Amino acid sequence: MPQLTIEDIARLAGVSRSTVSRVLNSQPSVRPAVRDRVQEVIIAHGYTPQAAARQLVTQRTRSIGLILPDNVYNLFGNPIFALMSQGVSQVCAQQGYTSLLFMGRQDMNEQDMFKMLRGREFDGVVLISSNTNDTYAAFLKETGIPYTRIGHEPEQDDLRYVDVDNVEAARIGVKHLISLGHRRIAMLKGLARDTCTSDRYQGYKEALEEAGIPLDPELVGDGDWSTASGYELTKRFLRLERPPTALFSSNDMMVAGVIRAVHEQGRRVPEDLAIVGFDDLPQTTMIFPDLTTIRQPCVELGIRAAEMLIEQLEQDTKETTPMHVILPTTLVIRESCGFKRRSVVS
Amino acid sequence: MPQLTIEDIARLAGVSRSTVSRVLNSQPSVRPAVRDRVQEVIIAHGYTPQAAARQLVTQRTRSIGLILPDNVYNLFGNPIFALMSQGVSQVCAQQGYTSLLFMGRQDMNEQDMFKMLRGREFDGVVLISSNTNDTYAAFLKETGIPYTRIGHEPEQDDLRYVDVDNVEAARIGVKHLISLGHRRIAMLKGLARDTCTSDRYQGYKEALEEAGIPLDPELVGDGDWSTASGYELTKRFLRLERPPTALFSSNDMMVAGVIRAVHEQGRRVPEDLAIVGFDDLPQTTMIFPDLTTIRQPCVELGIRAAEMLIEQLEQDTKETTPMHVILPTTLVIRESCGFKRRSVVS
DNA sequence: TTGTATGCGTTATCAT
DNA sequence: ATGATAACGCATACAA
């Protein structure tokens, strides 16, 4: 297959390169008859312009990078990233962009990734990151490469991001447990470096405080988002002298571990332990009792992020207006919390 | 940030473009003193060559595409692809390549994907596909774009692929159940379009035949690799007049559904149903009883595929020798099969 | 060892 | 509406 160039097509169609180029970019100023002839030759030879040559002159790749968190468990193990990236690529496809999924952190060192970015391999990036002091965010800011972020840092110095109100979301989840009569409510935290971890913990504390329930440090577990950590921490909770009657988990993945720990002790959900999760993973219904959880609009987060990024890429002005979008969460009540407790043994 | 070019660096370092280029590509023929000076300027300005320009002249991108199956459940839901891609990107990183994860099937129509391939955005691709009549494989073959495949089709017309012996692997798994005294052994199949589905089914049939056990069609379920399908089919099995005492699942994901169905019936694993899975997912130990399963060397599959592809890319001759690599599987015996049955009630 | 010149395949700016 | 021609930023063959 001696790859044809635009020059070859031009010759074969009996026109100049310019005309072929015009056809390729569907510019109006070309006679229909000529256009058809050129199109025919293009299709007949399966010609496609070389991306590199095009990029060199336009200085655009029409592709964006999608950078995911580095936690291996989260990466493929946690479907929320699949959902987010689904939203991103959906928008990209519509707008004629391609999105390259980039597990920049897992399989490539930062320096190489930075090199790709500086090498202009992407017009922009969607960064999924709730990390505080994220090095990618810092790099992107410094170099001025367009990006939008899913998640954000407290300083809020990201130009554009989409996120949910994690404090409020968690508060509502815990309040739900309180409204059912629970007073010993355990909390499973995510990785400390993630902003949403402290935010969700904050929501937990606020809910307790509003209800006049003192915070018991024994009931707070430092997880890492993984099922394994949910398992280990729950075992610890259940060994407590006064074990919790309810548990709020910072994500659904950890709940899988919680369930196993509870069952291993011969106890039951929700009778012995009521559970509220976070994320609302579609898959979970297959694995454990239908989970009451805080629904996060993952696909929508991806959609909005991609839209904001592409809008920035397409604008002609150099200055970009900051945009911080907060999407709503929903408390989805199912079966993992049971009903209101009659007698409350505090 | 007015992006600098090689010309700028040359001027700043007081040398010609060629010299800077030589430094960039670490060619020997440049005086150490000069090299250092140029390096300094490069670093000082954070210069990185533009990928497009470099690609245009070299006609190589040094990046490969990694195309995954289109089944959404499999995509992120099934960690084996994470493991495979981990192997691929590991090798790529070592060899100075970058691998772009490409969910070509989920988020992009085939035509757009083909355009990218023809546009030379990748030097080659690793195709994870066990599909029969895979359109991507056909396209790659037709265009002559270098690729290696993880999985293969029966016709074996892929130039280079890595796979396991699915027939043999399944046969061993089922034989294990037979050796424990089971004679009513159900089989959970994967998607019909996947070659490995029919291969594993073939192994199942061979094992039964060797043991003189007649095949009972009632005990064969057409799954789709998903947990949900494992759940539904198992419910059906358990409602049978003579339910199976053992089950062989074509992958571990479906086993999650099997377990739930069994528990819902108030039955137990392995007492009421012995289970052998396939894959040996690291995560599963958290969710169900430690699973006896056929281990597939996923990471290794990715490694070998990437190695074979890069070898092909680096060679100078046009002709590539075919390579078909079959990696060994292992029966990992854990707890989901229990011990030998005393009395065998056929 | 270093510099000069040419070309990679495309788009874009001019003419016509 | 179409065709020459000049970039785009880099690597490389050839000269020096």
XYZ file of C-alpha atoms (C1' of nucleotides) in Angstrom:
724
model
C 0.000 0.000 0.000
C 2.000 2.990 -1.189
C 0.060 5.592 0.788
C -1.292 8.242 -1.505
C -0.891 11.948 -0.819
C -3.125 14.843 -1.638
C -0.905 15.443 -4.637
C -1.688 11.999 -6.035
C -5.384 12.517 -5.607
C -5.136 15.866 -7.340
C -3.374 14.330 -10.292
C -5.815 11.448 -10.509
C -8.753 13.825 -10.414
C -7.149 16.260 -12.802
C -7.197 19.208 -10.425
C -4.764 21.011 -8.164
C -3.928 20.169 -4.565
C -5.793 23.239 -3.438
C -9.022 21.973 -4.867
C -8.634 18.614 -3.243
C -7.906 20.348 0.027
C -11.040 22.408 -0.374
C -13.066 19.288 -0.927
C -11.501 17.614 2.047
C -12.428 20.516 4.260
C -15.810 20.882 2.616
C -15.374 24.472 1.626
C -18.215 25.874 -0.482
C -16.184 27.398 -3.263
C -15.855 24.410 -5.534
C -18.059 23.420 -8.442
C -20.342 20.470 -7.647
C -19.163 18.522 -10.649
C -15.536 18.908 -9.639
C -16.326 18.133 -6.048
C -18.016 14.900 -6.987
C -15.162 13.822 -9.184
C -12.651 14.482 -6.453
C -14.773 12.725 -3.853
C -14.945 9.728 -6.092
C -11.198 9.477 -6.448
C -10.770 9.926 -2.705
C -13.146 7.139 -1.889
C -11.915 4.880 -4.642
C -8.420 5.009 -3.212
C -9.410 5.125 0.429
C -7.418 8.274 0.857
C -7.210 10.034 4.224
C -5.088 13.112 4.870
C -2.101 12.525 7.065
C -2.840 13.829 10.490
C 0.684 15.068 11.144
C 0.870 17.248 8.057
C -2.490 18.734 8.751
C -1.638 19.356 12.366
C 1.602 21.009 11.470
C -0.034 23.673 9.414
C -3.198 24.168 11.425
C -1.465 23.840 14.761
C -4.427 21.867 16.008
C -4.904 18.167 16.531
C -8.618 18.094 17.199
C -7.960 15.562 19.873
C -8.054 15.917 23.598
C -6.384 13.914 26.325
C -8.335 12.434 29.167
C -6.215 12.012 32.254
C -7.436 9.685 34.975
C -6.435 9.304 38.613
C -3.496 7.121 39.410
C -5.119 4.814 41.881
C -5.179 1.447 40.200
C -8.265 0.351 42.039
C -10.064 3.394 40.875
C -8.794 3.186 37.390
C -10.610 0.280 35.952
C -11.892 -1.049 39.203
C -14.175 1.863 39.718
C -16.753 2.314 36.989
C -17.381 5.984 37.726
C -14.420 6.818 35.538
C -15.842 4.736 32.762
C -19.038 6.727 33.010
C -17.254 10.051 33.060
C -15.109 9.173 30.104
C -18.199 8.007 28.313
C -19.657 11.481 28.701
C -16.459 13.076 27.498
C -16.077 10.981 24.415
C -19.715 11.323 23.552
C -19.391 15.089 23.316
C -16.088 14.830 21.504
C -17.552 12.584 18.865
C -20.397 15.009 18.286
C -18.049 17.932 17.877
C -15.593 16.178 15.620
C -12.938 15.682 18.232
C -11.343 12.471 19.328
C -10.584 11.787 22.944
C -7.624 9.693 23.898
C -7.953 7.981 27.195
C -4.784 8.543 29.002
C -3.795 6.620 32.008
C -1.006 9.085 32.282
C -0.310 8.312 35.838
C -0.415 4.611 35.863
C 1.652 3.675 32.897
C 3.717 6.714 32.131
C 5.884 8.916 34.231
C 4.941 12.509 34.620
C 7.832 13.799 32.578
C 6.866 11.815 29.522
C 3.327 12.957 29.880
C 4.401 16.557 30.158
C 6.477 16.101 27.048
C 3.438 14.914 25.139
C 1.473 17.880 26.323
C 4.186 20.358 25.414
C 4.649 18.527 22.142
C 1.109 19.596 21.342
C -0.236 16.130 20.923
C -3.549 17.340 22.307
C -5.379 20.591 21.920
C -6.499 20.347 25.493
C -7.195 17.956 28.297
C -9.943 16.860 30.614
C -8.380 16.150 33.952
C -10.253 13.901 36.311
C -8.744 14.770 39.634
C -9.827 15.603 43.095
C -6.247 15.593 44.381
C -5.033 18.516 46.344
C -1.871 19.975 44.853
C -2.316 17.995 41.704
C 0.885 18.178 39.674
C -0.925 17.856 36.392
C -3.185 20.745 37.202
C -0.153 22.783 38.174
C 1.622 21.927 34.947
C -1.381 22.725 32.817
C -1.890 26.020 34.552
C 1.753 26.936 34.157
C 1.986 26.082 30.486
C -1.359 27.561 29.664
C -2.597 24.408 27.978
C -6.393 24.503 27.925
C -8.022 22.105 30.327
C -11.137 21.554 32.326
C -11.209 19.557 35.466
C -13.672 17.115 36.895
C -13.243 17.702 40.574
C -11.392 20.627 42.050
C -9.138 21.878 44.786
C -10.254 24.094 47.646
C -8.294 27.100 46.414
C -10.481 27.000 43.331
C -7.764 28.326 41.101
C -8.676 26.016 38.253
C -9.963 28.102 35.427
C -12.728 25.692 34.568
C -14.083 22.755 36.467
C -17.182 20.649 37.013
C -17.942 19.050 40.314
C -20.685 18.208 42.767
C -21.233 19.691 46.192
C -19.637 16.933 48.186
C -20.228 18.506 51.569
C -23.912 18.885 50.965
C -24.272 15.482 49.340
C -22.685 13.682 52.256
C -24.644 15.730 54.737
C -27.886 14.605 53.160
C -26.799 10.981 53.147
C -25.943 11.022 56.834
C -29.064 12.972 57.700
C -31.043 10.199 56.076
C -29.516 7.685 58.458
C -30.164 9.979 61.380
C -33.778 10.385 60.320
C -34.123 6.621 60.515
C -33.144 6.735 64.150
C -29.475 5.916 63.951
C -27.067 7.634 66.257
C -23.976 5.478 66.019
C -23.052 6.115 62.422
C -19.694 5.052 61.082
C -17.981 6.877 58.235
C -15.702 5.371 55.604
C -13.412 8.006 54.174
C -11.591 7.895 50.841
C -7.968 8.741 50.202
C -6.836 11.703 52.252
C -5.251 13.461 49.312
C -8.579 13.834 47.536
C -10.493 16.982 48.178
C -13.794 15.183 47.987
C -12.679 13.002 50.871
C -12.432 15.894 53.270
C -15.547 17.465 51.824
C -17.627 14.360 52.378
C -16.227 14.023 55.844
C -17.165 17.608 56.485
C -20.740 16.831 55.435
C -20.754 13.897 57.830
C -19.613 16.068 60.706
C -22.132 18.759 59.937
C -25.003 16.287 59.881
C -23.973 14.846 63.210
C -23.577 18.252 64.739
C -26.974 19.408 63.549
C -28.469 16.383 65.253
C -26.494 16.942 68.385
C -24.637 13.661 68.003
C -21.071 13.836 69.283
C -18.398 12.729 66.838
C -16.828 9.429 67.834
C -13.372 9.066 66.267
C -13.627 5.303 66.636
C -16.328 5.348 64.005
C -14.286 7.125 61.387
C -12.215 4.931 59.079
C -9.520 6.032 56.672
C -10.200 4.078 53.518
C -8.630 4.361 50.088
C -11.746 3.963 47.910
C -11.036 0.260 47.417
C -13.284 -2.639 48.271
C -10.465 -4.088 50.337
C -10.267 -1.061 52.580
C -14.018 -1.153 53.118
C -13.688 -4.732 54.234
C -10.866 -4.176 56.679
C -12.324 -1.082 58.266
C -15.716 -2.648 58.713
C -14.220 -5.631 60.465
C -12.682 -3.154 62.857
C -15.987 -1.363 63.369
C -17.791 -4.614 64.117
C -15.276 -5.576 66.759
C -15.967 -2.383 68.650
C -17.527 -2.618 72.064
C -20.354 -0.489 70.816
C -20.454 -1.158 67.099
C -22.204 1.232 64.744
C -25.762 0.571 63.658
C -25.257 2.464 60.425
C -22.491 3.352 58.052
C -21.907 6.039 55.485
C -19.380 5.110 52.812
C -17.618 7.693 50.665
C -18.073 5.480 47.626
C -19.932 2.383 46.489
C -16.820 0.329 45.821
C -15.963 0.203 49.505
C -19.472 -0.937 50.288
C -18.739 -4.244 48.579
C -16.129 -4.858 51.261
C -18.472 -3.685 53.969
C -21.086 -6.196 52.934
C -18.643 -9.035 52.981
C -17.391 -8.128 56.426
C -20.924 -7.928 57.762
C -21.898 -11.276 56.297
C -18.751 -12.924 57.586
C -19.809 -11.944 61.081
C -23.137 -13.590 60.488
C -24.874 -10.235 60.580
C -27.196 -8.682 58.079
C -27.839 -5.558 56.067
C -29.823 -3.497 56.878
C -30.950 -5.160 60.121
C -27.587 -5.043 61.841
C -26.003 -2.343 59.773
C -27.767 0.232 57.641
C -25.682 1.518 54.751
C -25.612 4.612 52.589
C -23.117 4.676 49.753
C -21.900 7.279 47.304
C -21.830 7.241 43.480
C -24.716 4.957 42.565
C -22.825 2.534 40.400
C -25.088 0.711 37.967
C -23.277 -2.558 38.534
C -23.714 -2.771 42.276
C -27.267 -4.022 42.173
C -25.936 -7.359 41.043
C -23.601 -7.794 43.936
C -25.285 -6.623 47.090
C -28.669 -5.668 48.448
C -30.013 -2.729 46.516
C -28.031 0.120 47.842
C -29.287 3.392 49.190
C -26.736 5.825 47.913
C -25.918 9.343 46.850
C -26.153 9.480 43.117
C -23.448 11.397 41.332
C -24.185 12.337 37.697
C -20.987 10.842 36.294
C -21.828 10.881 32.620
C -23.133 14.409 32.926
C -19.915 15.494 34.631
C -17.991 14.187 31.656
C -20.328 15.875 29.214
C -20.106 19.249 30.837
C -16.347 19.058 31.155
C -15.912 18.231 27.484
C -18.327 20.942 26.433
C -16.522 23.556 28.438
C -13.159 22.484 27.117
C -14.188 22.455 23.485
C -15.880 25.805 23.861
C -12.585 27.173 25.037
C -10.707 25.538 22.193
C -13.013 26.921 19.557
C -13.095 30.494 20.746
C -10.773 32.932 19.071
C -10.022 35.235 21.957
C -7.045 34.395 24.064
C -8.758 35.149 27.345
C -11.028 32.474 28.728
C -13.709 33.248 31.229
C -13.575 31.039 34.324
C -16.403 28.579 34.724
C -17.172 26.557 37.809
C -20.107 24.243 37.371
C -21.670 22.387 40.268
C -23.997 19.547 39.326
C -26.720 18.252 41.651
C -26.576 14.959 43.494
C -29.528 12.817 44.507
C -30.232 10.637 47.476
C -31.476 7.375 46.000
C -33.343 5.415 48.629
C -33.403 1.675 48.158
C -33.082 -1.213 50.564
C -29.822 -0.987 52.410
C -31.172 1.188 55.188
C -34.383 -0.547 56.101
C -37.010 1.366 57.998
C -37.127 3.678 60.966
C -35.783 2.160 64.126
C -38.333 1.875 66.901
C -36.147 2.029 69.933
C -33.040 4.030 69.714
C -30.328 2.690 71.921
C -27.788 5.410 71.933
C 3.674 31.332 26.101
C 4.807 31.934 22.557
C 5.894 28.364 21.880
C 9.521 28.250 20.858
C 10.712 26.331 17.818
C 13.940 24.548 17.168
C 15.033 27.650 15.291
C 14.663 29.786 18.389
C 16.652 27.384 20.472
C 19.369 27.335 17.839
C 19.600 31.091 17.849
C 19.620 31.301 21.629
C 22.368 28.709 21.823
C 24.315 30.222 18.979
C 24.247 27.121 16.806
C 22.332 25.862 13.800
C 19.048 24.008 13.805
C 20.834 20.840 12.803
C 22.933 20.863 15.908
C 19.939 21.337 18.128
C 18.245 18.510 16.293
C 21.247 16.304 16.867
C 21.165 17.086 20.550
C 17.462 16.380 20.700
C 17.960 12.997 19.110
C 21.090 12.369 21.137
C 23.336 11.746 18.210
C 26.992 11.283 19.109
C 28.535 13.707 16.673
C 28.336 16.870 18.689
C 30.973 18.388 20.929
C 30.221 17.934 24.646
C 30.586 21.615 25.334
C 28.126 22.495 22.606
C 25.780 19.768 23.678
C 25.689 21.051 27.214
C 25.055 24.583 26.124
C 22.180 23.516 23.913
C 20.727 21.277 26.608
C 20.804 24.193 28.977
C 18.862 26.432 26.663
C 16.377 23.657 25.998
C 15.734 23.088 29.649
C 15.747 26.741 30.517
C 12.932 27.356 28.086
C 11.128 24.096 28.613
C 11.322 23.390 24.932
C 9.852 20.226 23.461
C 9.813 19.458 19.747
C 6.407 19.595 18.163
C 5.179 16.087 17.643
C 3.434 16.829 14.366
C 6.487 18.294 12.671
C 8.629 15.436 13.787
C 6.070 12.897 12.691
C 5.720 14.487 9.317
C 9.351 14.083 8.484
C 10.000 10.737 10.149
C 6.662 9.264 9.180
C 6.472 7.693 12.582
C 4.517 8.652 15.679
C 6.086 6.301 18.181
C 2.672 5.699 19.596
C 0.418 2.717 19.309
C -3.306 2.377 19.653
C -4.873 -0.104 21.993
C -8.314 -1.154 20.840
C -10.619 -2.807 23.337
C -13.776 -4.873 22.884
C -17.026 -3.028 22.548
C -18.943 -4.677 25.317
C -19.451 -1.982 27.894
C -19.552 -4.428 30.746
C -16.247 -5.799 29.685
C -14.694 -2.480 29.060
C -14.223 -1.063 32.466
C -16.345 -3.571 34.248
C -13.985 -6.410 33.571
C -10.525 -5.875 35.001
C -8.825 -8.308 32.647
C -8.596 -5.542 30.095
C -7.015 -3.272 32.648
C -4.407 -5.936 33.275
C -3.751 -6.500 29.600
C -3.403 -2.817 28.896
C -1.107 -2.541 31.853
C 1.196 -5.067 30.217
C 1.041 -3.239 26.922
C 1.816 0.182 28.307
C 4.565 -1.184 30.485
C 6.443 -2.447 27.442
C 5.702 0.684 25.474
C 7.124 2.891 28.190
C 10.291 0.836 28.265
C 10.751 1.078 24.531
C 9.996 4.753 24.267
C 6.554 4.361 22.828
C 3.335 5.731 24.150
C 0.172 3.704 24.084
C -3.156 5.381 23.658
C -6.030 3.504 25.085
C -8.701 3.506 22.528
C -12.215 2.589 23.270
C -12.669 2.708 19.578
C -15.797 0.748 19.651
C -17.634 2.283 22.483
C -17.259 5.954 21.844
C -16.392 6.253 18.211
C -17.882 4.832 15.100
C -15.812 2.516 13.034
C -15.386 4.942 10.184
C -13.828 7.602 12.366
C -11.534 5.053 13.839
C -10.479 3.842 10.437
C -9.786 7.414 9.457
C -7.456 7.810 12.405
C -5.646 4.661 11.468
C -5.296 5.645 7.853
C -4.283 9.125 8.940
C -1.281 7.470 10.500
C -2.005 8.600 14.008
C -0.491 5.366 15.270
C 2.431 3.316 14.066
C 0.544 0.185 14.928
C -2.139 -1.237 17.136
C -2.707 -3.903 19.727
C -6.148 -5.302 19.154
C -7.824 -7.053 22.027
C -10.420 -9.147 20.328
C -11.688 -12.634 20.356
C -14.517 -11.782 17.967
C -15.020 -13.897 14.946
C -15.056 -11.819 11.788
C -13.720 -8.807 13.620
C -14.060 -5.761 11.387
C -11.043 -4.086 12.901
C -8.869 -7.074 12.212
C -10.155 -7.140 8.659
C -9.418 -3.460 8.177
C -5.941 -3.727 9.627
C -5.163 -6.701 7.469
C -6.443 -4.969 4.366
C -4.569 -1.724 4.909
C -1.419 -3.442 6.036
C -1.223 -1.448 9.253
C 0.966 -3.364 11.695
C -0.929 -4.962 14.532
C -0.826 -7.809 16.968
C -3.885 -9.334 18.443
C -4.696 -10.599 21.887
C -7.086 -13.391 21.096
C -7.606 -14.809 17.668
C -10.044 -16.242 15.187
C -10.220 -19.885 14.228
C -8.979 -19.275 10.703
C -5.754 -18.042 12.267
C -5.102 -15.571 9.513
C -3.847 -12.916 11.884
C -0.201 -12.348 11.234
C 0.674 -12.074 14.879
C -1.327 -12.913 17.944
C -1.048 -13.975 21.558
C -3.622 -16.147 23.199
C -4.168 -19.009 25.594
C -5.369 -22.485 24.792
C -8.980 -21.995 25.760
C -10.092 -25.502 24.917
C -7.460 -27.087 27.087
C -7.900 -24.579 29.885
C -11.625 -25.199 30.146
C -11.141 -28.931 29.865
C -8.874 -28.891 32.881
C -11.293 -26.782 34.870
C -14.180 -29.125 34.210
C -12.041 -32.186 34.810
C -11.276 -30.771 38.214
C -14.956 -30.724 39.053
C -15.364 -34.226 37.729
C -12.467 -35.416 39.839
C -14.298 -34.134 42.884
C -17.172 -36.409 42.091
C -19.490 -34.056 40.271
C -21.484 -35.302 37.354
C -24.123 -32.631 36.924
C -21.950 -29.744 35.889
C -23.454 -26.596 34.466
C -21.612 -24.376 32.023
C -21.906 -20.617 31.686
C -20.884 -19.517 28.218
C -19.742 -16.058 27.140
C -20.893 -14.113 24.114
C -21.383 -16.332 21.122
C -19.425 -14.085 18.803
C -16.223 -14.590 20.767
C -13.987 -17.394 19.664
C -12.962 -18.151 23.201
C -16.585 -18.808 24.045
C -16.843 -21.724 21.664
C -13.365 -22.888 22.586
C -14.164 -23.022 26.278
C -17.409 -24.765 25.540
C -15.484 -27.265 23.464
C -13.205 -27.959 26.432
C -16.258 -28.487 28.605
C -17.702 -30.996 26.180
C -14.431 -32.857 25.839
C -14.050 -33.197 29.585
C -17.564 -34.569 29.931
C -17.052 -36.975 27.103
C -13.802 -38.270 28.516
C -15.623 -39.007 31.738
C -18.513 -40.601 29.960
C -20.944 -37.967 31.187
C -23.687 -37.187 28.692
C -24.103 -33.552 27.784
C -27.303 -32.090 29.194
C -28.379 -29.008 27.193
C -30.370 -27.805 30.185
C -27.120 -27.229 31.979
C -25.612 -25.000 29.327
C -26.343 -21.282 29.636
C -25.677 -18.588 27.065
C -24.213 -15.709 29.032
C -22.669 -12.480 27.834
C -19.714 -12.241 30.234
C -21.640 -9.924 32.544
C -22.433 -10.450 36.193
C -26.080 -9.962 35.379
C -26.149 -12.842 32.934
C -24.474 -15.090 35.477
C -27.202 -14.219 37.925
C -30.105 -14.882 35.589
C -28.792 -18.140 34.222
C -27.990 -19.500 37.638
C -31.503 -18.792 38.846
C -32.673 -20.879 35.926
C -30.266 -23.682 36.783
C -31.394 -23.746 40.389
C -35.019 -24.063 39.408
C -34.274 -27.208 37.453
C -35.805 -30.458 38.595
C -32.321 -31.862 38.909
C -30.155 -28.831 39.519
C -26.411 -28.959 38.935
C -24.052 -29.667 41.812
C -21.249 -27.802 40.123
C -20.769 -25.002 37.648
C -18.045 -23.933 35.299
C -18.148 -20.268 34.355
C -16.402 -18.863 31.301
C -15.248 -15.880 33.308
C -15.039 -14.640 36.881
C -17.357 -11.688 36.362
C -20.330 -13.949 35.818
C -19.479 -15.809 38.991
C -20.430 -12.741 41.007
C -23.946 -13.173 39.694
C -23.855 -16.895 40.321
C -22.976 -16.349 43.952
C -25.801 -13.936 44.451
C -28.329 -16.279 42.900
C -27.140 -19.150 45.054
C -27.316 -17.107 48.230
C -30.739 -15.791 47.378
C -31.954 -19.361 47.285
C -30.540 -19.866 50.718
C -27.952 -22.255 49.366
C -24.227 -22.238 49.788
C -20.968 -22.376 47.895
C -19.371 -24.864 47.661
C -21.717 -27.153 49.604
C -24.665 -26.800 47.260
C -22.828 -25.618 44.222
C -19.152 -25.999 43.482
C -17.756 -23.342 41.183
C -14.790 -23.030 38.870
C -14.268 -19.670 37.217
C -12.013 -18.341 34.508
C -9.529 -15.415 34.554
C -8.482 -15.215 38.196
C -9.297 -11.586 38.792
C -7.358 -10.126 41.686
C -10.391 -8.233 42.943
C -12.718 -11.175 43.311
C -11.315 -12.357 46.605
C -12.998 -9.388 48.192
C -16.420 -10.198 46.937
C -17.010 -13.910 47.138
C -15.558 -17.043 48.653
C -12.042 -17.537 47.400
C -12.581 -18.750 43.926
C -11.145 -21.805 42.287
C -10.484 -20.608 38.799
C -8.450 -20.922 35.631
C -5.779 -18.292 35.749
C -5.116 -16.415 32.561
C -1.831 -14.460 32.403
C -3.422 -11.158 31.415
C -0.503 -8.851 32.031
C 1.791 -11.246 30.241
C -0.563 -11.360 27.274
C -0.310 -7.591 27.025
C 3.446 -7.677 27.372
C 3.958 -10.232 24.661
C 1.578 -8.483 22.307
C 3.350 -5.158 22.706
C 6.745 -6.757 22.301
C 5.728 -8.476 19.108
C 4.219 -5.314 17.706
C 7.184 -3.115 18.480
C 9.547 -5.682 17.089
C 7.636 -5.487 13.866
C 7.674 -1.701 13.887
C 11.401 -1.506 14.439
C 12.448 -3.970 11.804
C 13.541 -2.613 8.457
C 12.365 -5.369 6.186
C 8.903 -5.094 4.776
C 8.043 -8.735 5.309
C 7.034 -9.755 8.785
C 7.243 -13.320 9.937
C 4.011 -14.608 11.436
C 4.055 -15.279 15.157
C 1.409 -17.107 17.117
C 2.150 -17.260 20.809
C 0.151 -19.426 23.182
C 0.627 -18.684 26.855
C -0.048 -21.248 29.579
C -3.015 -21.143 31.934
C -3.137 -22.482 35.469
C -5.817 -24.128 37.524
C -5.794 -22.234 40.815
C -7.482 -24.313 43.474
C -9.045 -22.368 46.314
C -12.260 -22.761 48.233
C -15.181 -22.608 45.864
C -15.158 -26.312 45.082
C -14.846 -27.830 48.496
C -13.680 -31.423 48.784
C -14.417 -34.682 47.087
C -18.015 -35.715 47.274
C -18.555 -38.938 49.129
C -21.694 -40.187 47.546
C -22.256 -39.345 43.979
C -25.896 -39.096 43.160
C -25.940 -39.016 39.424
C 32.026 18.415 14.319
C 28.978 21.746 12.303
C 26.062 24.295 8.940
C 23.182 24.555 4.602
C 19.650 22.971 1.910
C 15.806 20.102 0.929
C 11.562 17.823 1.737
C 7.807 15.569 4.633
C 2.009 16.482 3.273
C -1.017 19.612 4.260
C -3.510 24.321 4.627
C -3.698 29.103 3.522
C -2.646 33.333 0.874
C -2.432 35.034 -2.848
C -3.189 35.559 -7.568
C -5.928 34.571 -11.822
C -13.951 28.722 -8.971
C -9.310 27.295 -9.435
C -4.233 27.077 -9.360
C 0.496 28.413 -8.018
C 3.203 29.227 -3.923
C 4.524 29.906 0.613
C 4.554 28.439 5.098
C 4.236 24.913 9.315
C 8.675 22.735 12.423
C 11.455 19.355 12.172
C 15.159 15.634 10.480
C 18.609 14.514 7.330
C 21.756 14.083 3.276
C 25.272 16.515 1.850
C 28.974 20.142 2.129
C 32.318 22.196 4.485
